[in-house]
Short mmCIF file of C-alpha atoms and ligand atoms in Angstrom, two decimals:
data_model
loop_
_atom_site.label_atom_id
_atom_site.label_comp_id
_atom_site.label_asym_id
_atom_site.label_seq_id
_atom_site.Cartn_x
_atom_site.Cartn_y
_atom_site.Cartn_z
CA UNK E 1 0.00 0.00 0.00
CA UNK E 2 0.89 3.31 -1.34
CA UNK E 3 1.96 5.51 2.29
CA UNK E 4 1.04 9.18 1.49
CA UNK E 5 3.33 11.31 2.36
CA UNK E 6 2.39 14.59 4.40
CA UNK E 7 0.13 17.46 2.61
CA UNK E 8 2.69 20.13 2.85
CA UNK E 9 2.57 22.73 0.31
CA UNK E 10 6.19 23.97 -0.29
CA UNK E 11 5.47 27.62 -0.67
CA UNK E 12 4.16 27.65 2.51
CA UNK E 13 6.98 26.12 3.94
CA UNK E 14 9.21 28.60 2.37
CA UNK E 15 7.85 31.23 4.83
CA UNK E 16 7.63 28.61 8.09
CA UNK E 17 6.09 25.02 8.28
CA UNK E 18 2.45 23.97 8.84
CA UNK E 19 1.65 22.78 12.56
CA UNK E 20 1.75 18.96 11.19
CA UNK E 21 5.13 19.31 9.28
CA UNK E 22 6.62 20.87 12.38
CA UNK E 23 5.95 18.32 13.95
CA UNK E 24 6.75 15.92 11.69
CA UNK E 25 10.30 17.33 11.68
CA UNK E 26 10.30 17.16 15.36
CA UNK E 27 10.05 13.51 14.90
CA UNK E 28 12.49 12.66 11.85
CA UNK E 29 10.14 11.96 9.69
CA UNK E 30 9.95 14.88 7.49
CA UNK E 31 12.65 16.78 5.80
CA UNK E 32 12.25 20.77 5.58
CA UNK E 33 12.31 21.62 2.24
CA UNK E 34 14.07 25.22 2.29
CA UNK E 35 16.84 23.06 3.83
CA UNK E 36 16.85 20.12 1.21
CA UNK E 37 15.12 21.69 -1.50
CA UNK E 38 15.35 19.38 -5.00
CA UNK E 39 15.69 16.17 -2.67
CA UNK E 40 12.34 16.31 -0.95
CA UNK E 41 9.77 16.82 -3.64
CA UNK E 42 8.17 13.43 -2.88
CA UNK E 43 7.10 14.87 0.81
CA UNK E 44 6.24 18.17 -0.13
CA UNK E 45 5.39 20.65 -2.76
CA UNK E 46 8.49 23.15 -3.97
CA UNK E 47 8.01 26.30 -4.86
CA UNK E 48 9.08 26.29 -8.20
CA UNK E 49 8.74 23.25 -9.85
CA UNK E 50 11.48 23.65 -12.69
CA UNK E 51 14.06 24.97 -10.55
CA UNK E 52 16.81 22.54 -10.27
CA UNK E 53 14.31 20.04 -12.52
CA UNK E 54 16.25 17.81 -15.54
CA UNK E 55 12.63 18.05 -17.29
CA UNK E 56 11.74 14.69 -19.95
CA UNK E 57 12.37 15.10 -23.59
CA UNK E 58 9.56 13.08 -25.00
CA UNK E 59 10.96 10.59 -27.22
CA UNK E 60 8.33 10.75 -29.77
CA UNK E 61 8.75 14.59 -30.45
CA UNK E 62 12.78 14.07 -30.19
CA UNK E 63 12.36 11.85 -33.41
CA UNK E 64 10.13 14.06 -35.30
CA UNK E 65 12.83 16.63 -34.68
CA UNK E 66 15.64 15.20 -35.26
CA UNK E 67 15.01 13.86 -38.57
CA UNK E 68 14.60 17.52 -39.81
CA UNK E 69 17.76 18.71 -41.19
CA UNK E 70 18.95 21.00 -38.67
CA UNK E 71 16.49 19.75 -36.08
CA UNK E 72 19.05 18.41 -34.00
CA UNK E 73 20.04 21.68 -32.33
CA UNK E 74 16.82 21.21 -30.37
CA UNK E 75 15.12 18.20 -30.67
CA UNK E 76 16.96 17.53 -26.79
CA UNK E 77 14.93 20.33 -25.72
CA UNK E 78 11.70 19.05 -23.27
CA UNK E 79 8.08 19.56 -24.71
CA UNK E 80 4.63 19.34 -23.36
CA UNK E 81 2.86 15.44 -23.87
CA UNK E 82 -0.40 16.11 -24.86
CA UNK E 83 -3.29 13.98 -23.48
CA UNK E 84 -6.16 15.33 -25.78
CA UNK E 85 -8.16 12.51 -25.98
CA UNK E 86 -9.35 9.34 -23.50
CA UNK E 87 -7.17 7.17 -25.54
CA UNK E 88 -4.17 8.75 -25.40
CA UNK E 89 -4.28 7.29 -22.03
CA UNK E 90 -3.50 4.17 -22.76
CA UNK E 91 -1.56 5.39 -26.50
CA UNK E 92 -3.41 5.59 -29.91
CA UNK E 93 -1.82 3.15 -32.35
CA UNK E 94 1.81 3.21 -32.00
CA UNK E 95 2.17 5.91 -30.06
CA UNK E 96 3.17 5.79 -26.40
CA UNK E 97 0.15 6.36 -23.29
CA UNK E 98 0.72 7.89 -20.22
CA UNK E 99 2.64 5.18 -17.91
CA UNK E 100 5.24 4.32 -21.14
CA UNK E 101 6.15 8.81 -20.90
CA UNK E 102 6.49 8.25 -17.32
CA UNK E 103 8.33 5.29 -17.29
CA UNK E 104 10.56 6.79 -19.92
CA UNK E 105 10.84 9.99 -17.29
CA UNK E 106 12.44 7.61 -14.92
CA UNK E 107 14.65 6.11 -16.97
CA UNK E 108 16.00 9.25 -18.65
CA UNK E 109 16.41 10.34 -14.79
CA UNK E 110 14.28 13.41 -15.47
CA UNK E 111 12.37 14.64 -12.57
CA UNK E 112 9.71 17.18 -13.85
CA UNK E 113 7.28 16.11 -16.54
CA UNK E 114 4.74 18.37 -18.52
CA UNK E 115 1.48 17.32 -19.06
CA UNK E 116 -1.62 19.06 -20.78
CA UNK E 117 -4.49 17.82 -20.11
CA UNK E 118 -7.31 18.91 -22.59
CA UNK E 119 -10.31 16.96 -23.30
CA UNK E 120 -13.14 18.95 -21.61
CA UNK E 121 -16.86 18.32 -23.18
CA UNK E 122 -17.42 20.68 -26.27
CA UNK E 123 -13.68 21.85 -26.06
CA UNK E 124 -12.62 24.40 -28.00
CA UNK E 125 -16.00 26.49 -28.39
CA UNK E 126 -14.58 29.25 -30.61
CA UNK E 127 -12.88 27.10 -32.72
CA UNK E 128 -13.24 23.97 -34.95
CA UNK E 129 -9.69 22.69 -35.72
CA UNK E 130 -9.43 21.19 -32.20
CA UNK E 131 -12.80 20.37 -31.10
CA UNK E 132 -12.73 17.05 -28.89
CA UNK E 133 -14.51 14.06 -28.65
CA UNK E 134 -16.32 14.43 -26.08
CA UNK E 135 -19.97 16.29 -26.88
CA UNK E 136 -20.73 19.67 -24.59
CA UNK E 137 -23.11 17.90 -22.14
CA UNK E 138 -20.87 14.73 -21.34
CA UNK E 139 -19.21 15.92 -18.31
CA UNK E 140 -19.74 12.72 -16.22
CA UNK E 141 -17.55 10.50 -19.21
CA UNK E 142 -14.63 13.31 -19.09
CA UNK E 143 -14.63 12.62 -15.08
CA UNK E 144 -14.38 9.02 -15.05
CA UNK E 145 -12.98 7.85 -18.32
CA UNK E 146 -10.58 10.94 -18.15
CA UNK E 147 -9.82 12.52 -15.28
CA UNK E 148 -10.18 9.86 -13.06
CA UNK E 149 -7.90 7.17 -14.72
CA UNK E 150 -5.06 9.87 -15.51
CA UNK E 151 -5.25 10.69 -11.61
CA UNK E 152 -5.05 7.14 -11.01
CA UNK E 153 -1.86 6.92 -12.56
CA UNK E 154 -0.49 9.73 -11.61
CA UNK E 155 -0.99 8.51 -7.87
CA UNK E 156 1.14 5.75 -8.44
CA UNK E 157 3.75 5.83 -5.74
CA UNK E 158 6.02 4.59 -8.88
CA UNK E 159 6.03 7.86 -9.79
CA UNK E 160 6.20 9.79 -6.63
CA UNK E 161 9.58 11.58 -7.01
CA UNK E 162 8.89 12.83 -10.70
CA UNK E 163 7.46 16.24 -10.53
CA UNK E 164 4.32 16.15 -13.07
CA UNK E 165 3.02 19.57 -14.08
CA UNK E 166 -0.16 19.56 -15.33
CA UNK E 167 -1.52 22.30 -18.05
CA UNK E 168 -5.10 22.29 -17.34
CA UNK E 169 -7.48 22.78 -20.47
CA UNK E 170 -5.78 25.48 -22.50
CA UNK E 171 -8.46 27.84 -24.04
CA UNK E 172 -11.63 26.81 -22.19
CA UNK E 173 -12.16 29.57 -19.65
CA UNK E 174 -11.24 32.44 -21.39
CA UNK E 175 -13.60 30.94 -23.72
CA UNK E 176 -16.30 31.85 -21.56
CA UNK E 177 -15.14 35.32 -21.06
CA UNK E 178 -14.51 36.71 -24.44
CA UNK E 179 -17.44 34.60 -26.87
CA UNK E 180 -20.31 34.64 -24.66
CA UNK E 181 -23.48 36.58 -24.05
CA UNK E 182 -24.01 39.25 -26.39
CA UNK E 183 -20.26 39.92 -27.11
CA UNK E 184 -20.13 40.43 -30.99
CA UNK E 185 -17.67 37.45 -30.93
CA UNK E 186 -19.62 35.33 -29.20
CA UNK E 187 -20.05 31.55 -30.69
CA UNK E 188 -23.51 29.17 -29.89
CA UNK E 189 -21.25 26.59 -28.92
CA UNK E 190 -18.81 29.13 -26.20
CA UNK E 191 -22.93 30.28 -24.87
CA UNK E 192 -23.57 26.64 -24.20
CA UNK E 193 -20.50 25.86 -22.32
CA UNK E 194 -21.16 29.03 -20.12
CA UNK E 195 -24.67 27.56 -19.43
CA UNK E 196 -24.53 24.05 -19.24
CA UNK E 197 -21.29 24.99 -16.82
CA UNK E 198 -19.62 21.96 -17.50
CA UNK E 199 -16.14 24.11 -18.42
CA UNK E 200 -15.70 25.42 -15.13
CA UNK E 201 -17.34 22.18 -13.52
CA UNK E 202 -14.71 19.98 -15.57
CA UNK E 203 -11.78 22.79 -14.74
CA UNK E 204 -12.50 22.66 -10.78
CA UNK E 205 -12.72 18.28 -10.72
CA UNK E 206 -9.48 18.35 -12.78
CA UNK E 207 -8.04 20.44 -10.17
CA UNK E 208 -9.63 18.73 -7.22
CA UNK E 209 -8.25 14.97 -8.71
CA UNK E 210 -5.01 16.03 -9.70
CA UNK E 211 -4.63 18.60 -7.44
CA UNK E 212 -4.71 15.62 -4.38
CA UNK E 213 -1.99 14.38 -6.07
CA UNK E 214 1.13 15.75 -3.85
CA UNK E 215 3.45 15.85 -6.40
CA UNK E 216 1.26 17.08 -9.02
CA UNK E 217 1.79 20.83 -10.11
CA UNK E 218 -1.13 22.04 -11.38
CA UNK E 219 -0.96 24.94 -13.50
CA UNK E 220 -4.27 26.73 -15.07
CA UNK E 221 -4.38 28.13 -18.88
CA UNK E 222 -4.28 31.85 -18.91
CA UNK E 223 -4.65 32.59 -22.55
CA UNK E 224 -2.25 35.19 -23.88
CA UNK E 225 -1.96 38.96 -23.96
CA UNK E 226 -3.42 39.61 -27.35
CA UNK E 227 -6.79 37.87 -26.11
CA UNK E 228 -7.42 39.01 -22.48
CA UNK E 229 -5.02 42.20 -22.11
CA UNK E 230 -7.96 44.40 -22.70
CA UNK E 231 -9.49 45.83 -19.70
CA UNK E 232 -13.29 44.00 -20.57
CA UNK E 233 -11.68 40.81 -20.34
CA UNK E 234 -8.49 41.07 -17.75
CA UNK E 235 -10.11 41.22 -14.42
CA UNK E 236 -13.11 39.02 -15.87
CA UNK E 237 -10.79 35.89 -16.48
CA UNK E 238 -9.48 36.21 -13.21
CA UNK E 239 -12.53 36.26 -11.46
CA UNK E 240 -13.80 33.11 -13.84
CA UNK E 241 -10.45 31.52 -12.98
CA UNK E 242 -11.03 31.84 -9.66
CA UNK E 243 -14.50 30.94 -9.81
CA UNK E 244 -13.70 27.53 -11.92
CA UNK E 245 -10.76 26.98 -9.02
CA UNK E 246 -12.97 26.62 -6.66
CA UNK E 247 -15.74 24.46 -8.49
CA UNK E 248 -16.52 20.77 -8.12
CA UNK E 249 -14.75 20.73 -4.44
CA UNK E 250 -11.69 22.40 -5.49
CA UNK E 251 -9.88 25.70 -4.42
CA UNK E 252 -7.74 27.93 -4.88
CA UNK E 253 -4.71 25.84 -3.34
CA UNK E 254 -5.19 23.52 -6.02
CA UNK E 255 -3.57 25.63 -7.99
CA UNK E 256 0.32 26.09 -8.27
CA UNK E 257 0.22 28.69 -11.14
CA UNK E 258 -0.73 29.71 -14.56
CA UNK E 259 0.71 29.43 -18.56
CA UNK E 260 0.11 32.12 -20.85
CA UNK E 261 0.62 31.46 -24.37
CA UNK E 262 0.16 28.39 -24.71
CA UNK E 263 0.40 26.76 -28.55
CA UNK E 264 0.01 30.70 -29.44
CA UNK E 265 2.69 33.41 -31.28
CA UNK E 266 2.40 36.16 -28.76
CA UNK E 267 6.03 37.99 -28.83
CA UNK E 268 7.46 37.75 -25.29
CA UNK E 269 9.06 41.20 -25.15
CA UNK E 270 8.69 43.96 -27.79
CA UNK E 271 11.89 45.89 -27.46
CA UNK E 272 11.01 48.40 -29.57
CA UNK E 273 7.72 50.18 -28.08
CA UNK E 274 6.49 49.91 -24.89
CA UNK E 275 2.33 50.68 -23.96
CA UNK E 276 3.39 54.27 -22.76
CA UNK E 277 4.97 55.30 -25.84
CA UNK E 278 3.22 57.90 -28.13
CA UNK E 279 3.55 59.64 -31.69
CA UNK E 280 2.67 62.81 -32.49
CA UNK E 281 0.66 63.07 -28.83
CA UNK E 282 -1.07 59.79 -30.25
CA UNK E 283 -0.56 56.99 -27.88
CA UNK E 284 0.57 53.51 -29.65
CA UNK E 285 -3.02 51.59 -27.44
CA UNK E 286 -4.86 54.06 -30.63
CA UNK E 287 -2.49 51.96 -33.06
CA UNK E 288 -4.30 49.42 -35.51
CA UNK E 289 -1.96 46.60 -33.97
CA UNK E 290 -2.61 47.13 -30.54
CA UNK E 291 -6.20 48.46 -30.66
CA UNK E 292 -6.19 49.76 -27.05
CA UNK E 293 -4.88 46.49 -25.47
CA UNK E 294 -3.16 47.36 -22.31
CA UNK E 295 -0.20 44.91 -23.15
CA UNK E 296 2.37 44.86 -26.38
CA UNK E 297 4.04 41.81 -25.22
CA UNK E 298 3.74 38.55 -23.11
CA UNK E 299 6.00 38.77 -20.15
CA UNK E 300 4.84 42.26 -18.85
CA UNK E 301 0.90 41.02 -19.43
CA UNK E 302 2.20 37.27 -17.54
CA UNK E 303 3.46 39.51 -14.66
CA UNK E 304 0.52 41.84 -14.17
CA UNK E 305 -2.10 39.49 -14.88
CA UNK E 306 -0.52 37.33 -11.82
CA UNK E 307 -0.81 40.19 -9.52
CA UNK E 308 -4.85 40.31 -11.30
CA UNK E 309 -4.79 36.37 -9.91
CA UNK E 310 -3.71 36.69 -6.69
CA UNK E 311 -6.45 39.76 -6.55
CA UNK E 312 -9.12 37.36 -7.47
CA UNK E 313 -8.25 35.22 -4.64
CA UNK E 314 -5.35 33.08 -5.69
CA UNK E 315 -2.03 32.59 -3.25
CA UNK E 316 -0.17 35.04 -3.11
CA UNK E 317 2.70 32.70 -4.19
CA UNK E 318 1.55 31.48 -7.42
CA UNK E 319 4.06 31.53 -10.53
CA UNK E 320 3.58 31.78 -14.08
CA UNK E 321 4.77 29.90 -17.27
CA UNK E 322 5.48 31.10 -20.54
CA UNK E 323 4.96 28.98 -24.03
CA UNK E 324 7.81 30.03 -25.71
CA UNK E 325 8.04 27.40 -28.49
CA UNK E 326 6.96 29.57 -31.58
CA UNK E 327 7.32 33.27 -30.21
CA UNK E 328 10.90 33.56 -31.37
CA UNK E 329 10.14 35.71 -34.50
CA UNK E 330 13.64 36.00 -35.98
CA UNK E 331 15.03 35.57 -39.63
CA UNK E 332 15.68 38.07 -42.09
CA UNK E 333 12.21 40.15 -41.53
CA UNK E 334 12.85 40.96 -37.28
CA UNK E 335 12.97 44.54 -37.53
CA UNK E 336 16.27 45.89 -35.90
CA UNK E 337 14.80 49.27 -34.14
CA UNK E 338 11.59 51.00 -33.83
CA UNK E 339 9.59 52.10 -36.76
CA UNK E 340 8.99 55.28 -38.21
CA UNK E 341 7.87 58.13 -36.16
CA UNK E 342 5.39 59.11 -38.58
CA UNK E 343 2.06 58.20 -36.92
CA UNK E 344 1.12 55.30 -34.37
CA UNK E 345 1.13 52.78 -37.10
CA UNK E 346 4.00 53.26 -38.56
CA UNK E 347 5.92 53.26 -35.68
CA UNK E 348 4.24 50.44 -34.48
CA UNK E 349 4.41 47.82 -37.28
CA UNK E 350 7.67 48.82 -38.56
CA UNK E 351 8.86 48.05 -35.06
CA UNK E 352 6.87 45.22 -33.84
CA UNK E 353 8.74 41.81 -33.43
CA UNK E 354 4.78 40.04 -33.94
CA UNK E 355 5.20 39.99 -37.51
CA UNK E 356 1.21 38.53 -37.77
CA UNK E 357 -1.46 39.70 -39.80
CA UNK E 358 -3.41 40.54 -36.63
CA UNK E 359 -2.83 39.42 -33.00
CA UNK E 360 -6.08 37.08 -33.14
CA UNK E 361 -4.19 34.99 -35.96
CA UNK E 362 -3.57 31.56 -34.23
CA UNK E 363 -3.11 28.75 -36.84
CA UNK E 364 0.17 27.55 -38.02
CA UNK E 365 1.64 31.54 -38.87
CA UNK E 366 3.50 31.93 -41.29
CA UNK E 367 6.98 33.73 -40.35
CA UNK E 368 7.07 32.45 -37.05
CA UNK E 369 10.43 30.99 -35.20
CA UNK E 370 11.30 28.93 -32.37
CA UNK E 371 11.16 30.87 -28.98
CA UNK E 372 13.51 31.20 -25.87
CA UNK E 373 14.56 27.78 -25.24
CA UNK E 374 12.50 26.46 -22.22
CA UNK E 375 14.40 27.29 -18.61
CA UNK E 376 13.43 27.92 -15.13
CA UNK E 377 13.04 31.12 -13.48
CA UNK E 378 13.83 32.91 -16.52
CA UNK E 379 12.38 36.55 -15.07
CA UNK E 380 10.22 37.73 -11.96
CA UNK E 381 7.44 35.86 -10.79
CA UNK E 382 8.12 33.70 -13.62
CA UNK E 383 8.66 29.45 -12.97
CA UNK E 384 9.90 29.04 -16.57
CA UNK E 385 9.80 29.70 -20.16
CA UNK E 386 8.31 26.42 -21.96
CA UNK E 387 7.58 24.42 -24.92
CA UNK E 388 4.35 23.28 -24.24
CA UNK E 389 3.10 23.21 -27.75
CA UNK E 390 5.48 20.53 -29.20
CA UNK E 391 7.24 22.64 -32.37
CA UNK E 392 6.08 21.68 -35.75
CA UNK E 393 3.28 19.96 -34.39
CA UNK E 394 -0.35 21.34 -36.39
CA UNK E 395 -2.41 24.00 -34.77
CA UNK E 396 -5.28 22.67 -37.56
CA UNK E 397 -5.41 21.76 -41.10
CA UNK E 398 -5.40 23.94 -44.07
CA UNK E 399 -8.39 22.52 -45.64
CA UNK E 400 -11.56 19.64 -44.42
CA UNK E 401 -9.35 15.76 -43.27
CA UNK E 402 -11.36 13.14 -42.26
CA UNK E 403 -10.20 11.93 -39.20
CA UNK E 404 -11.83 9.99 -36.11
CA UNK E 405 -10.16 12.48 -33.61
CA UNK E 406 -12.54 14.61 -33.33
CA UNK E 407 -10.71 17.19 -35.05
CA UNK E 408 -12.97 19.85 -37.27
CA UNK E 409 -11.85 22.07 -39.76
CA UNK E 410 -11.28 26.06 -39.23
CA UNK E 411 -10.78 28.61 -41.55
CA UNK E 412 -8.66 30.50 -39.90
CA UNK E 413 -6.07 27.59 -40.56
CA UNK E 414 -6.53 28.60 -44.54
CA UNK E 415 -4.10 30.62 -46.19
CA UNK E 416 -6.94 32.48 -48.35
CA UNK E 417 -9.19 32.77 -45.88
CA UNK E 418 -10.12 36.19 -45.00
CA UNK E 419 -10.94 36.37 -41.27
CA UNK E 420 -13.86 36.97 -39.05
CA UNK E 421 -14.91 39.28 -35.82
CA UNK E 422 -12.42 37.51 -33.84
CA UNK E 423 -9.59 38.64 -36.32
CA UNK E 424 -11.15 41.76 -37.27
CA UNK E 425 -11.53 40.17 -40.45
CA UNK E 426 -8.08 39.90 -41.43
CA UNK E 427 -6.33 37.20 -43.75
CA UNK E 428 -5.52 34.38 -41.59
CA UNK E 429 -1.84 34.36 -42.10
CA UNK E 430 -1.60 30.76 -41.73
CA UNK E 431 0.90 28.14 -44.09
CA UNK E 432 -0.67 26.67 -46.50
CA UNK E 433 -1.04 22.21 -46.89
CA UNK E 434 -1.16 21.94 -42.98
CA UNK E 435 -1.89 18.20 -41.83
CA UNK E 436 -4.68 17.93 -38.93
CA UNK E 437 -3.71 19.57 -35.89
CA UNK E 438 -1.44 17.60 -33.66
CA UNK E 439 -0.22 16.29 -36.57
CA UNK E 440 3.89 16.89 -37.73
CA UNK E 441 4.33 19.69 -40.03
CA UNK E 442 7.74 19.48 -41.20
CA UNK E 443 7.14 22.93 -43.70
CA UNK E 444 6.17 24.89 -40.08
CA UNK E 445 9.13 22.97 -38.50
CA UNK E 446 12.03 24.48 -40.98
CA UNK E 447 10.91 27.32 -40.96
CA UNK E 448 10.82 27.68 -37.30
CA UNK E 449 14.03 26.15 -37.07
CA UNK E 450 15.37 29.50 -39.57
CA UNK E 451 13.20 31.92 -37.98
CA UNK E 452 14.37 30.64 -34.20
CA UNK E 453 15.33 33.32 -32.00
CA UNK E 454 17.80 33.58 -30.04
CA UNK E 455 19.29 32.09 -33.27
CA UNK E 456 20.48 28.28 -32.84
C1 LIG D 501 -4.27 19.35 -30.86
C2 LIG D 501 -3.79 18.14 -30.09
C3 LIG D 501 -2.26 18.12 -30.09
C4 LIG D 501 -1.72 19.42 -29.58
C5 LIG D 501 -0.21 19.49 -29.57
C6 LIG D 501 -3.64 20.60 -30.33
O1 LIG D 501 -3.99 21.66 -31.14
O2 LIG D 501 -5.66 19.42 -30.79
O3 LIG D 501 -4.28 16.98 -30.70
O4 LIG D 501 -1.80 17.05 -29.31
O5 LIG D 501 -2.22 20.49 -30.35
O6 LIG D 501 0.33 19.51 -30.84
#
């Protein structure tokens, strides 16, 4: 039988130990973990996962990579393993389930994996290239054939000194924010979700399960900058956050942080204009790219929007992670220094690193490079920058693929398609002959390789 070891939340520790830990200590039996920090992880919760973590390459991404010419130079680096469906549980024809990636942690001698779990019912409201399998009102399948079994392994004391961090269902909450009620984006299928509440019901039993779980890191999706850095829907996701963190039994504690970014394009920093900056007396929020946002890049809206979190109710110690896998935007067309001081716009795109069509453009961009390389505690309040969208993986494919994934078909992953209200109706900007999503895209994969920056 499977002895659990005590429920002490390292964060907490870091300022003083719990009553029970204390006394724990008194007796032998438990090892402070300010004092022993990487050795302990099995008895208590760190603060920051990655630091001091050898994190698993996934073998199955490695391969992919390193068959590209030039993909060696990263395909060492550690990705996200992506459960996004109940079989990929157990594996889906020839590919490895969730005990043959941990068992591969251990043997590698890894001690943080990254998991994303994402299979709520009706997932992906606003979109169609990742819809799931699982249809909006079957909650009570996603916790027992899903949750529940993942948990289940994940509780195996086999596993106990492997850090898992868990990316809970990317998307799905600010979802709910941004394409509901009578926004002009809203979808039918975002309006159910929000009604039949099985988002935030699914959200808060993930948590709960997992959460349980003392060596489980669970981190929430936080969407990216160029989706809730305007003040309608900043302080809103944080509240539904909140509100989904404490659903189903859960709460808040459950939580050990949030990702922003995640499988997005979002530039981390924009070197060359900052939010304050104006032309002419014109600030750069009246700009066509940033359209009043309140954030021009990813780190500064990660690091105010965890401030907005622990607002809404979250510790006070929560840290963030940033998907840095395809924000690189290097090669021959990163602009050196800022634009043009001619008006807002031309200072503005001729100095933006973002080189999208628009900043709602998600689907396999064209242009894009490989990102920071992942690392831990790469910047304030920050856990670590990380690849949690495997690189040259799909985001959707460029035109209808039958498939039994559940996988739909979105225009915005169509080179000539020419947007809708949650683009502004811009071209989509995406690469033309994409496979399904999830699926390897060796054309996206070169050219994030040459586009990678930092350079490789
Ligand atoms: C897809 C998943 C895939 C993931 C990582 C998502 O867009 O829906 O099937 O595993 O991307 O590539």
């Amino acid at each position: 039988m499977r002895s659990d070891p005590p429920r002490v939340r390292g964060r907490r520790a870091r300022r003083g130990l719990t009553a029970a830990a204390a006394t724990l200590l008194a007796a032998g039996l438990f090892v402070n973990p300010v004092a022993r920090g990487a050795d302990v992880q099995a008895q208590a919760r760190v603060d920051n996962p990655y630091a001091g973590a050898k994190v698993y390459v996934n073998p199955e991404w490695s391969a992919h990579a390193a068959a590209e010419p030039g993909g060696g130079k990263v395909s060492n680096q550690p990705t996200g393993v992506w459960l996004d469906r109940i079989a990929a549980i157990q594996g889906t024809s020839g590919s490895m389930g969730l005990r043959a990636h941990l068992d591969r942690a251990l043997s590698q001698g890894a001690n943080l994996i990254q998991l994303v779990v994402y299979d709520l019912p009706g997932r992906d409201c606003a979109a169609l290239a990742s819809n799931g399998e699982l249809p909006p009102n079957d909650l009570p399948r996603y916790e027992s054939e899903f949750i529940d079994p993942i948990a289940a392994i994940l509780a195996d004391s086999k596993y106990s000194n492997l850090r898992i961090v868990t990316v809970i269902e990317i998307d799905s909450l600010p979802n709910l924010v941004t394409n509901t009620n009578s926004r002009p984006t809203a979808t039918a299928a975002c309006d159910t979700m929000l009604q039949n509440g099985n988002y935030v019901n699914g959200v808060g039993y993930a948590l709960s399960k997992l959460g349980a779980i003392p060596n489980v890191y669970n981190y929430l999706d936080a969407a990216h900058h160029g989706w809730i850095g305007w003040d309608d829907n900043f302080t809103a996701t944080a509240s539904m956050l909140a509100q989904a963190a404490r659903a189903s039994g859960s709460t808040v504690d459950n939580v050990t942080g949030f990702i922003t970014n995640t499988a997005n394009y979002s530039a981390l920093t924009e070197p060359y204009f900052t939010i304050n900056d104006s032309v002419n007396g014109t600030s750069v929020r009246q700009s066509k790219w940033v359209d009043w946002n309140r954030y021009v890049d990813e780190l500064s809206f990660a690091q105010a929007f965890r401030q907005q979190l622990v607002n809404a109710g979250f510790p006070s110690n929560i840290g963030m992670l940033i998907d840095t896998s395809r924000n690189g935007w290097g090669g021959s067309a990163r602009p050196a220094g800022p634009g043009a001081m001619t008006s807002v716009d031309t200072y503005v795109n001729g100095g933006r690193l973002d080189r999208r069509i628009h900043v709602g453009n998600w689907c396999n961009q064209s242009g894009a490079g490989l990102g920071e390389r992942p690392r831990a505690t790469p910047a304030s309040e920050i856990d670590a920058y990380v690849w949690m969208k495997p690189p040259g993986e799909s985001d959707g494919s460029s035109s209808p693929i039958p498939n039994n994934e559940g996988k739909g078909f979105d225009p915005m992953c169509d080179p000539t398609y020419t947007g809708n209200v949650r683009n502004g109706y811009n071209m989509s900007g995406a690469l033309p002959d994409a496979p399904l999503s999830g699926h390897w895209f060796s054309t996206q994969f070169q050219q994030l390789l040459a586009n990678a920056y930092p350079p490789l």
